[in-house]
CSV table of C-alpha atoms and ligand atoms in Angstrom, one decimal:
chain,number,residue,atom,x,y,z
X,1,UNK,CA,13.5,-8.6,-17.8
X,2,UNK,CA,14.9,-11.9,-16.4
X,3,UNK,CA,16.9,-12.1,-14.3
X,4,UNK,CA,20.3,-13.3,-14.0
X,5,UNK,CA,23.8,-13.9,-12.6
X,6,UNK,CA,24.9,-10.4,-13.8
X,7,UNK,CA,21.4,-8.8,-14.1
X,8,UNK,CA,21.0,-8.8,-9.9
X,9,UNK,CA,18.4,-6.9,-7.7
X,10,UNK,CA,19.3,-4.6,-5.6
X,11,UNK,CA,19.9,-5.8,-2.5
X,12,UNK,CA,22.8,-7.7,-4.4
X,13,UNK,CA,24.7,-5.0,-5.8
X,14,UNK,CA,24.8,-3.2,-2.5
X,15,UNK,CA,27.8,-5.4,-0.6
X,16,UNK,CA,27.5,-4.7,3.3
X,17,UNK,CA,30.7,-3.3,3.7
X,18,UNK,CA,30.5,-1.2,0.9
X,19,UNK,CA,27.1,-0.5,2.2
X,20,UNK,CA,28.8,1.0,5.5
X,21,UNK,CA,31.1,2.4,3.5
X,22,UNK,CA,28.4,4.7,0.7
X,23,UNK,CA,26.6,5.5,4.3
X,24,UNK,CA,29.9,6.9,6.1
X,25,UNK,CA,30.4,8.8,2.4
X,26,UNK,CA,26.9,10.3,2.4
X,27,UNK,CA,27.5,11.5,5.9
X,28,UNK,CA,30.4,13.6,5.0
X,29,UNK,CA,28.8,14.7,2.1
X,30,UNK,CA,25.5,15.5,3.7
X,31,UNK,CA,26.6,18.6,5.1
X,32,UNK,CA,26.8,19.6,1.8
X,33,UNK,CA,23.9,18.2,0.7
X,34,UNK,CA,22.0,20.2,3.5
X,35,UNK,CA,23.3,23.7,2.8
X,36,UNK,CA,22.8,23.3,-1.1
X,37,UNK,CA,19.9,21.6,-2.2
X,38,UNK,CA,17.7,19.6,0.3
X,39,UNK,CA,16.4,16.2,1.0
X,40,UNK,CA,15.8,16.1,-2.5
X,41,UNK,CA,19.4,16.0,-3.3
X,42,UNK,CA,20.0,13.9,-0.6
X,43,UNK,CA,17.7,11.2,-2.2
X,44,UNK,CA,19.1,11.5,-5.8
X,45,UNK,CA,22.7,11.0,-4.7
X,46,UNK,CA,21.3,7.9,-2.6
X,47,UNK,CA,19.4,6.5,-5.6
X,48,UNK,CA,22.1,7.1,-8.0
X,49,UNK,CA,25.2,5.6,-5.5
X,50,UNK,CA,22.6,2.5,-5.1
X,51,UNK,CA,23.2,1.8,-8.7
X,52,UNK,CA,26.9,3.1,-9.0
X,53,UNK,CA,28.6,0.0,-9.6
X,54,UNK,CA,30.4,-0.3,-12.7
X,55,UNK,CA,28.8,-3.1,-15.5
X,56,UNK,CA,30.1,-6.5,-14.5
X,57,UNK,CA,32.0,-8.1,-17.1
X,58,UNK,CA,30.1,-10.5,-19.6
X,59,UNK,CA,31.5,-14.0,-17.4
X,60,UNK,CA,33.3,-16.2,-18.5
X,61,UNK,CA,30.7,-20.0,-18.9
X,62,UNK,CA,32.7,-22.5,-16.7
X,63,UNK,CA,31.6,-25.9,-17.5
X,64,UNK,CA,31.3,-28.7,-14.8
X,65,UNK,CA,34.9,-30.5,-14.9
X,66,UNK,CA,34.4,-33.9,-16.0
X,67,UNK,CA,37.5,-35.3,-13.7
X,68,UNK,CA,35.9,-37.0,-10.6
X,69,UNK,CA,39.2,-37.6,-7.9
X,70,UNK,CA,36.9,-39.0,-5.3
X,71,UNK,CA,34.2,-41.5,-5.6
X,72,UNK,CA,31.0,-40.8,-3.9
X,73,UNK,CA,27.6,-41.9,-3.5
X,74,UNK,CA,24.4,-39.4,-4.0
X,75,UNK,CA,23.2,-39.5,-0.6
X,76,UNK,CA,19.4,-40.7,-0.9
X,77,UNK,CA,17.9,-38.7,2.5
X,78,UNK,CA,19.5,-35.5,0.9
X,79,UNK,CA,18.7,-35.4,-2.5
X,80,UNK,CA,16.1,-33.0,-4.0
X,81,UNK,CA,13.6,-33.0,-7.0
X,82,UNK,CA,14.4,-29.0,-7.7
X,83,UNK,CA,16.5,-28.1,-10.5
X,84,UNK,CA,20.3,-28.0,-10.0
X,85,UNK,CA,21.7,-24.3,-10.4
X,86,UNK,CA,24.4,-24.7,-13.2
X,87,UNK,CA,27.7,-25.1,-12.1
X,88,UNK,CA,28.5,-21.6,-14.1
X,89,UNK,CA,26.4,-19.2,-11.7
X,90,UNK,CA,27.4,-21.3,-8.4
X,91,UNK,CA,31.1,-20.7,-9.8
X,92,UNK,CA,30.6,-17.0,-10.9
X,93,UNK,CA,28.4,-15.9,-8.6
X,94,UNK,CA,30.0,-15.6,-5.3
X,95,UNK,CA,30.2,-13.7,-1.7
X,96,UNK,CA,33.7,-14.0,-0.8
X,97,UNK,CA,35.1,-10.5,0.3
X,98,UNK,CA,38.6,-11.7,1.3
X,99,UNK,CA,38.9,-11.8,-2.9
X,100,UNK,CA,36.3,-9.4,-4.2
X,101,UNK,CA,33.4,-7.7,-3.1
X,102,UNK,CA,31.4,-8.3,-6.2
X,103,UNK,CA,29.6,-11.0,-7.3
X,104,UNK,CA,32.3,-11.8,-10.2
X,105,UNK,CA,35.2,-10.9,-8.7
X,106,UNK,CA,35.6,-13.9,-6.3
X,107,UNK,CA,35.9,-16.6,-9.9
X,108,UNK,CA,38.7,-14.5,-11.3
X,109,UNK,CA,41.0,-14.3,-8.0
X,110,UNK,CA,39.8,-17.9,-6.9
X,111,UNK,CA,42.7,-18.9,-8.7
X,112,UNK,CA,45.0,-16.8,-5.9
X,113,UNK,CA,43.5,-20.0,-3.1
X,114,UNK,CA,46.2,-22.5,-3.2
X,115,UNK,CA,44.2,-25.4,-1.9
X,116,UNK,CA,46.7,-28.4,-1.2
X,117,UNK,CA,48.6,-28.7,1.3
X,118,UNK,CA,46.1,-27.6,3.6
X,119,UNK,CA,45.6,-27.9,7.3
X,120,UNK,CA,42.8,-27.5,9.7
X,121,UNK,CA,43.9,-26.7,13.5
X,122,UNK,CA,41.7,-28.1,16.4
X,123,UNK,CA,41.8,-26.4,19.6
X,124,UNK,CA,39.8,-25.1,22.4
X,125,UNK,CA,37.9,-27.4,24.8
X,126,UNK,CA,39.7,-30.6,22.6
X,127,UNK,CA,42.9,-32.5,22.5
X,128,UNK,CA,44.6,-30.3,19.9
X,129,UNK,CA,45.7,-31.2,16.8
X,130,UNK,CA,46.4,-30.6,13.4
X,131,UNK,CA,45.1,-32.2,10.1
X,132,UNK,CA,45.3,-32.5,6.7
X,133,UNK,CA,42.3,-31.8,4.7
X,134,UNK,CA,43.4,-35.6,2.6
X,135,UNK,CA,42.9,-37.5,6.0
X,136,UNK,CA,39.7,-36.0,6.7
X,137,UNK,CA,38.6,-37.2,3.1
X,138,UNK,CA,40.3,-40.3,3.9
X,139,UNK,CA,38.7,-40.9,7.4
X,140,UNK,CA,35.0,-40.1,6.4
X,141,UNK,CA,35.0,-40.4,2.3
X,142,UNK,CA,32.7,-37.8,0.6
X,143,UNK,CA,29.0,-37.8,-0.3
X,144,UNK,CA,27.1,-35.9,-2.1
X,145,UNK,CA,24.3,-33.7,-1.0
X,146,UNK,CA,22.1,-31.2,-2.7
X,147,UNK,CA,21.3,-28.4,-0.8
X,148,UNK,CA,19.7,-25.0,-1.0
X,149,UNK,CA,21.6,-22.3,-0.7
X,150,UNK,CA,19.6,-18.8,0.3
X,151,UNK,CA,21.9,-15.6,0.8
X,152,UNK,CA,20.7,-12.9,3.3
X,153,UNK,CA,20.4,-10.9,0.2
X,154,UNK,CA,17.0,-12.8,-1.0
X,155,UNK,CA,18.8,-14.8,-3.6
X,156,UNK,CA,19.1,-18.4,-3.4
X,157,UNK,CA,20.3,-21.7,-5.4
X,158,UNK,CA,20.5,-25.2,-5.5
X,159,UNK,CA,23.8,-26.6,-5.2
X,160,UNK,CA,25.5,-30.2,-5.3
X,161,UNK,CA,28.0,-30.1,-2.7
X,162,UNK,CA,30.3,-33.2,-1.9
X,163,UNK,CA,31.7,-33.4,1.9
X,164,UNK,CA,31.1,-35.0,5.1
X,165,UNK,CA,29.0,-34.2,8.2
X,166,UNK,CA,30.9,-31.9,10.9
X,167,UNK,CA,29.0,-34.3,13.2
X,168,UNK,CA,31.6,-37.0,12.3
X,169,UNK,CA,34.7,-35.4,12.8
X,170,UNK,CA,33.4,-33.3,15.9
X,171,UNK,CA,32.7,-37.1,17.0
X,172,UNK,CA,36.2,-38.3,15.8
X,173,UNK,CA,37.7,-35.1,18.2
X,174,UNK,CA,35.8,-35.9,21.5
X,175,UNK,CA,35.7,-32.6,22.6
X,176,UNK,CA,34.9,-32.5,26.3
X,177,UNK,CA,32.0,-31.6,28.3
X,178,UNK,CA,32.5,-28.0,28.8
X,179,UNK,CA,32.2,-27.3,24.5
X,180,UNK,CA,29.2,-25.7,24.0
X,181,UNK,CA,30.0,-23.8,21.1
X,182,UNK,CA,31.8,-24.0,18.0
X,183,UNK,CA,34.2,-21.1,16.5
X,184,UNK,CA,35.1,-21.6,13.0
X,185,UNK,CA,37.3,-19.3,11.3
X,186,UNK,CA,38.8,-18.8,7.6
X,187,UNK,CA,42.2,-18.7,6.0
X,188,UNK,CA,44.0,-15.5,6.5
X,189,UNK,CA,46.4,-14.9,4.6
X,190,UNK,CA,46.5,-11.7,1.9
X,191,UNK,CA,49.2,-13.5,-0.4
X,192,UNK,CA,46.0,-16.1,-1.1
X,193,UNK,CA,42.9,-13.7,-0.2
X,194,UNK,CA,44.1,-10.1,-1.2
X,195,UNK,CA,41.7,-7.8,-0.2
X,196,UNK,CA,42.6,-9.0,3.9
X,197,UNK,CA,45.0,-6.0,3.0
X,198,UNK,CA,41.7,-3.7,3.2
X,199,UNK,CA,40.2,-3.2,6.3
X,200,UNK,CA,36.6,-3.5,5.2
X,201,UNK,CA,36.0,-6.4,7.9
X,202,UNK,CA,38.0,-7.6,10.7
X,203,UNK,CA,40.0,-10.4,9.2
X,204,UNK,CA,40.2,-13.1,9.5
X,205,UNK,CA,36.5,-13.7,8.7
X,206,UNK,CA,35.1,-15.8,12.1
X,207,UNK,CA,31.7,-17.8,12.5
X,208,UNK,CA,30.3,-20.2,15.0
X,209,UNK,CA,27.6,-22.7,15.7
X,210,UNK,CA,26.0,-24.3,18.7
X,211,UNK,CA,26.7,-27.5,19.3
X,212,UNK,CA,23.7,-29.1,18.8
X,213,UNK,CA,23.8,-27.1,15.5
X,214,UNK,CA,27.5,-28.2,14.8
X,215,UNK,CA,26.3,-31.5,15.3
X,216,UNK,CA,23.0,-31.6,13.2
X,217,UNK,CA,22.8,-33.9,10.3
X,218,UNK,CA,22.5,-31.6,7.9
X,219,UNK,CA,25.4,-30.0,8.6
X,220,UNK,CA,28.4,-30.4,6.2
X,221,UNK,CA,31.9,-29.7,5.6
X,222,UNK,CA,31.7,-29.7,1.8
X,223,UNK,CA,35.3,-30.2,-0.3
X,224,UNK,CA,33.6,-30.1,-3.5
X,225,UNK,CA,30.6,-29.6,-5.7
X,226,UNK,CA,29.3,-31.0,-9.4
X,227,UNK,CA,31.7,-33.5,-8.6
X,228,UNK,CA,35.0,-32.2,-8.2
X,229,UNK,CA,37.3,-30.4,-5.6
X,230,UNK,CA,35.7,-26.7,-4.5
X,231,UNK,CA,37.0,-23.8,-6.5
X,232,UNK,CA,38.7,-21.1,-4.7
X,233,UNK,CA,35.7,-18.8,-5.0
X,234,UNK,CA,33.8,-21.2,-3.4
X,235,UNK,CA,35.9,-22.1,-0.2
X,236,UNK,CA,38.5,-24.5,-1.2
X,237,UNK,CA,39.5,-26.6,0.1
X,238,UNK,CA,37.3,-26.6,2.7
X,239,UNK,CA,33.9,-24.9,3.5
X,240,UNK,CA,30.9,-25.2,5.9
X,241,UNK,CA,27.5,-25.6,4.7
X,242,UNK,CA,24.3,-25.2,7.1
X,243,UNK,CA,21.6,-25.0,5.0
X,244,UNK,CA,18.3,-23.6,7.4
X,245,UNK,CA,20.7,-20.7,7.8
X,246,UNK,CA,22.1,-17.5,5.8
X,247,UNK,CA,24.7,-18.3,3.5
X,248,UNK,CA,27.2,-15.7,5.6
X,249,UNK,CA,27.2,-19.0,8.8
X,250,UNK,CA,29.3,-20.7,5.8
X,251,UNK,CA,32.5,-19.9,6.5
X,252,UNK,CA,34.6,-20.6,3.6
X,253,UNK,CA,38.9,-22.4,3.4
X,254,UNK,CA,38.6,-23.1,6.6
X,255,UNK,CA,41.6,-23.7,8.7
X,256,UNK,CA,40.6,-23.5,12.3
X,257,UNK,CA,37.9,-25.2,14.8
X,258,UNK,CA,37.9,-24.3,18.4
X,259,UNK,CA,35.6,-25.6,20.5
X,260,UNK,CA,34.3,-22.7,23.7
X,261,UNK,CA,32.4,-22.8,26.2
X,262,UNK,CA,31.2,-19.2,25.7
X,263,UNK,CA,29.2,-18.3,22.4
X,264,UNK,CA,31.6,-16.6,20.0
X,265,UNK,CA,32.1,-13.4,18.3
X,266,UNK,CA,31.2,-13.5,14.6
X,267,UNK,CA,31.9,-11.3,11.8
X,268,UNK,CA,29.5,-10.0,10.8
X,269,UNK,CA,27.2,-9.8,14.0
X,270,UNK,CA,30.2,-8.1,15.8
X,271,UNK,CA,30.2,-5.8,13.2
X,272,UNK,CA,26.6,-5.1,12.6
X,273,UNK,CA,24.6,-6.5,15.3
X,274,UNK,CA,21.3,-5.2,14.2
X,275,UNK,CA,21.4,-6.8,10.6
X,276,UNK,CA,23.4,-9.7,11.6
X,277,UNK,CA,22.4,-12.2,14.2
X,278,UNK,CA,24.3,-15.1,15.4
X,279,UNK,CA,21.1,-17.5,14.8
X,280,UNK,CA,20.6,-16.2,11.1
X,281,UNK,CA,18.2,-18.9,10.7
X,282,UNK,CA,16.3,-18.5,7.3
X,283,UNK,CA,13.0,-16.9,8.2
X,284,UNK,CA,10.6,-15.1,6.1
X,285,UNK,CA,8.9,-13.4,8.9
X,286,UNK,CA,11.8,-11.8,10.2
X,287,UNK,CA,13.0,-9.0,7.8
X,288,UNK,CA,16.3,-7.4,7.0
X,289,UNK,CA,15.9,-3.9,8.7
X,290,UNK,CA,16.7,-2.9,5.2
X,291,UNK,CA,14.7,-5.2,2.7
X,292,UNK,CA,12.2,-7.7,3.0
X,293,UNK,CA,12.9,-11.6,3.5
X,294,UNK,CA,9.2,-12.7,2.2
X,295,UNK,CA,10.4,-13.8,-1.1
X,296,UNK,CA,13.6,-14.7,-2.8
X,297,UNK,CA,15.4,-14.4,-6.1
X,298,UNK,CA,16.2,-18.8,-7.3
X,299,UNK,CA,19.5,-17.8,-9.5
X,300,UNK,CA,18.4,-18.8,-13.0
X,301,UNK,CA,14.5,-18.5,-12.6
X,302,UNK,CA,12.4,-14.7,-13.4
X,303,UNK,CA,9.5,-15.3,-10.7
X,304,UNK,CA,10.3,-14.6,-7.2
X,305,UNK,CA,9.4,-17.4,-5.2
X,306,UNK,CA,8.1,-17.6,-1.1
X,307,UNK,CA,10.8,-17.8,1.4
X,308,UNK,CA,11.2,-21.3,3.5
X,309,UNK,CA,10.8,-21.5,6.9
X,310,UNK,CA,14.5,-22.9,7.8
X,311,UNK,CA,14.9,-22.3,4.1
X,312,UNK,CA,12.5,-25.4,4.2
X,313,UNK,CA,13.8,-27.6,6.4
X,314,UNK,CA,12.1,-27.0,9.4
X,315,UNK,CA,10.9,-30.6,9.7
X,316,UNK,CA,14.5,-31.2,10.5
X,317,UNK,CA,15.9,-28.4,12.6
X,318,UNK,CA,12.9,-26.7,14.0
X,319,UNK,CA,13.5,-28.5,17.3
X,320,UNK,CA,16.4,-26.6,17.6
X,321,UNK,CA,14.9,-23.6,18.6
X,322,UNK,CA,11.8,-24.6,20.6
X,323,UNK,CA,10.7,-22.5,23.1
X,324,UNK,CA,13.5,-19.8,21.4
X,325,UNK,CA,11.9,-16.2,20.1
X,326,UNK,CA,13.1,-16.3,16.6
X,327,UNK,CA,12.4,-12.5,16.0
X,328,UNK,CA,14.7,-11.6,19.0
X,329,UNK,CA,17.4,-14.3,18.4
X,330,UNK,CA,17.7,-13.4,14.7
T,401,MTE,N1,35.4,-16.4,4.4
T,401,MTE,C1,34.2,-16.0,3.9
T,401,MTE,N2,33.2,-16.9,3.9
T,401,MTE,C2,32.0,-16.6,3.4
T,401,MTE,C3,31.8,-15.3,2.8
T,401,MTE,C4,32.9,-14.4,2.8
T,401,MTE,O1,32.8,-13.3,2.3
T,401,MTE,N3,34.1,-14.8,3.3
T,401,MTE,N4,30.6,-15.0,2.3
T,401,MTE,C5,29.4,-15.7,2.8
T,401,MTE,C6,28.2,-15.4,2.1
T,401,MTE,S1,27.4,-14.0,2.5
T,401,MTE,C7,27.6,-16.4,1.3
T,401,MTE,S2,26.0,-16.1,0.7
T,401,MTE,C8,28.3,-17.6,1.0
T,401,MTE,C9,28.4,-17.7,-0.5
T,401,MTE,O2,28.9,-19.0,-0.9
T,401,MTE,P1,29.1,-19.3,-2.5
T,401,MTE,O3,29.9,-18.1,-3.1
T,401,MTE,O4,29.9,-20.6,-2.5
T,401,MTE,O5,27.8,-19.4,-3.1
T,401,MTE,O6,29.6,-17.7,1.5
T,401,MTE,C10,29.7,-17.2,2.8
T,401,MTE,N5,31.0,-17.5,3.4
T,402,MO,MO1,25.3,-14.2,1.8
């Protein structure tokens, strides 16, 4: 059967939080399971909870929006011969749990985002500030970048983003000596991102690079993709892209920087430390404790293909890490 956008493997349809959530509900309901029936039980419930969630709605077919409000150039060092995932399954296909935790949910709340005005705070070991997402644009105009995108949940795309590189505007700040770290955090606010009423993470959602990662080439604050401003579902207005890592580093409608000297507390590793590292470089040798990284799922093709070292760019980032145990610092 091919797959597809809403024909997903496993490790898809089983969010993390709900994950945490199905494990909390099988532990109140093993006691029953023990006194009744067995393991055996215990195994069908788990099978049949994997697969509980209800059919996701044929989506809708989004086509790329022909209206271009910046100009750009297609940057020529990051460019790739691999075919574009359409702008439908980037669009409709989405982690954001701060607006659904399925994979369609996020394109028919993305609407809720209200992109413009929108300010980005600078703090931390910086002169602080505040800035509007248009003078960022304005200051280091937009190019475009294609990029692979591979989730931690072995599925992966290709994706033309528009943006700038953080490096410039971490340039632009001057942070000072003692910023070794950089804390990046996301809009909250459950008026625009409504489930930050439920508690299934610590809101808002928080990541964080190291400097030298911050400052990297590759990596990007994108505003857009296909061409035109970021849909909600994807981070408007304002989302970071590093592309050797898990998609879960790209924090999306960003509205905070801070630089620290300390290494920061992230979502998701401060919530599960074991499946969750800070690094969460791609790495096909380094399994999720609960499924395999070997090989991933390209949205749109039916052959799994081999996971990427640095989801392929090691050339460019391995560096980064030398001398660093990548199975420890995962
Ligand atoms: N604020 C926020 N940022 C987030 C997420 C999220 O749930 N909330 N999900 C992450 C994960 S797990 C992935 S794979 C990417 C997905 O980006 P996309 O929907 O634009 O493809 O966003 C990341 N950024
Ligand atoms: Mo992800």
């Amino acid at each position: 059967m091919p797959s597809s956008p809403s024909n997903p493997k496993p490790a898809e349809v089983t969010p993390e939080a709900l994950y945490a959530k199905r494990r909390q509900f099988l532990q109140q309901a093993g006691l029953f399971v023990a006194t009744s029936a067995g393991l055996g039980t215990g195994l069908t419930a788990l099978s049949s909870l994997g697969s509980a969630d209800p059919p996701v709605k044929p989506a809708e077919r989004p086509e790329a929006p022909t209206e271009r409000p910046w100009s750009f150039q297609r940057s020529q060092r990051w460019s790739s011969r691999e075919p574009l995932t359409t702008y439908e399954a980037i669009t409709t296909y989405n982690n954001y749990y701060e607006l659904s935790l399925t994979k369609s949910g996020p394109a028919e709340l993305g609407y809720l985002l209200r992109p413009r005005p929108w300010t980005l705070r600078v703090d931390g070991e910086v002169k602080p500030q505040s800035l509007d997402v248009d003078t960022l644009i304005r200051w280091f105009g937009v190019e475009e970048r294609v990029y692979r995108m591979r989730c931690i949940e072995a599925w992966s795309m290709v994706i033309p983003w528009l943006g700038f590189p953080l490096a410039a505007l971490i340039r632009r700040l001057e942070p000072t000596s003692r910023a070794k770290y950089v804390e990046v955090t996301t809009l909250l606010d459950p008026a625009q991102l409504p489930n930050q009423e439920s508690p299934i993470l610590p809101w808002p959602y928080v990541e964080g690079l190291r400097m030298d990662e911050a400052m990297h080439p590759l990596t990007f604050m994108a505003v857009g993709l296909y061409g035109a401003p970021l849909p909600g579902q994807n981070g408007a207005p304002l989302r970071l892209v590093v592309p050797w890592k898990y998609g879960f580093k790209g924090a999306k409608s960003i509205v905070r920087l801070r630089f620290t000297a300390e290494q920061p507390s992230t979502t998701w590793s401060a919530v599960a430390p074991d499946e969750y590292g800070f690094y969460a470089n791609v790495n096909p040798e380094v399994d999720h404790p609960r499924w395999s990284q070997k090989t991933e799922r390209r949205i749109g093709e039916i052959e799994r293909r081999p996971t990427l070292l640095f989801n392929g760019y090691a050339s460019e980032v391995a560096h980064l890490y030398r001398g660093l145990d990548l199975a420890r610092n995962f």
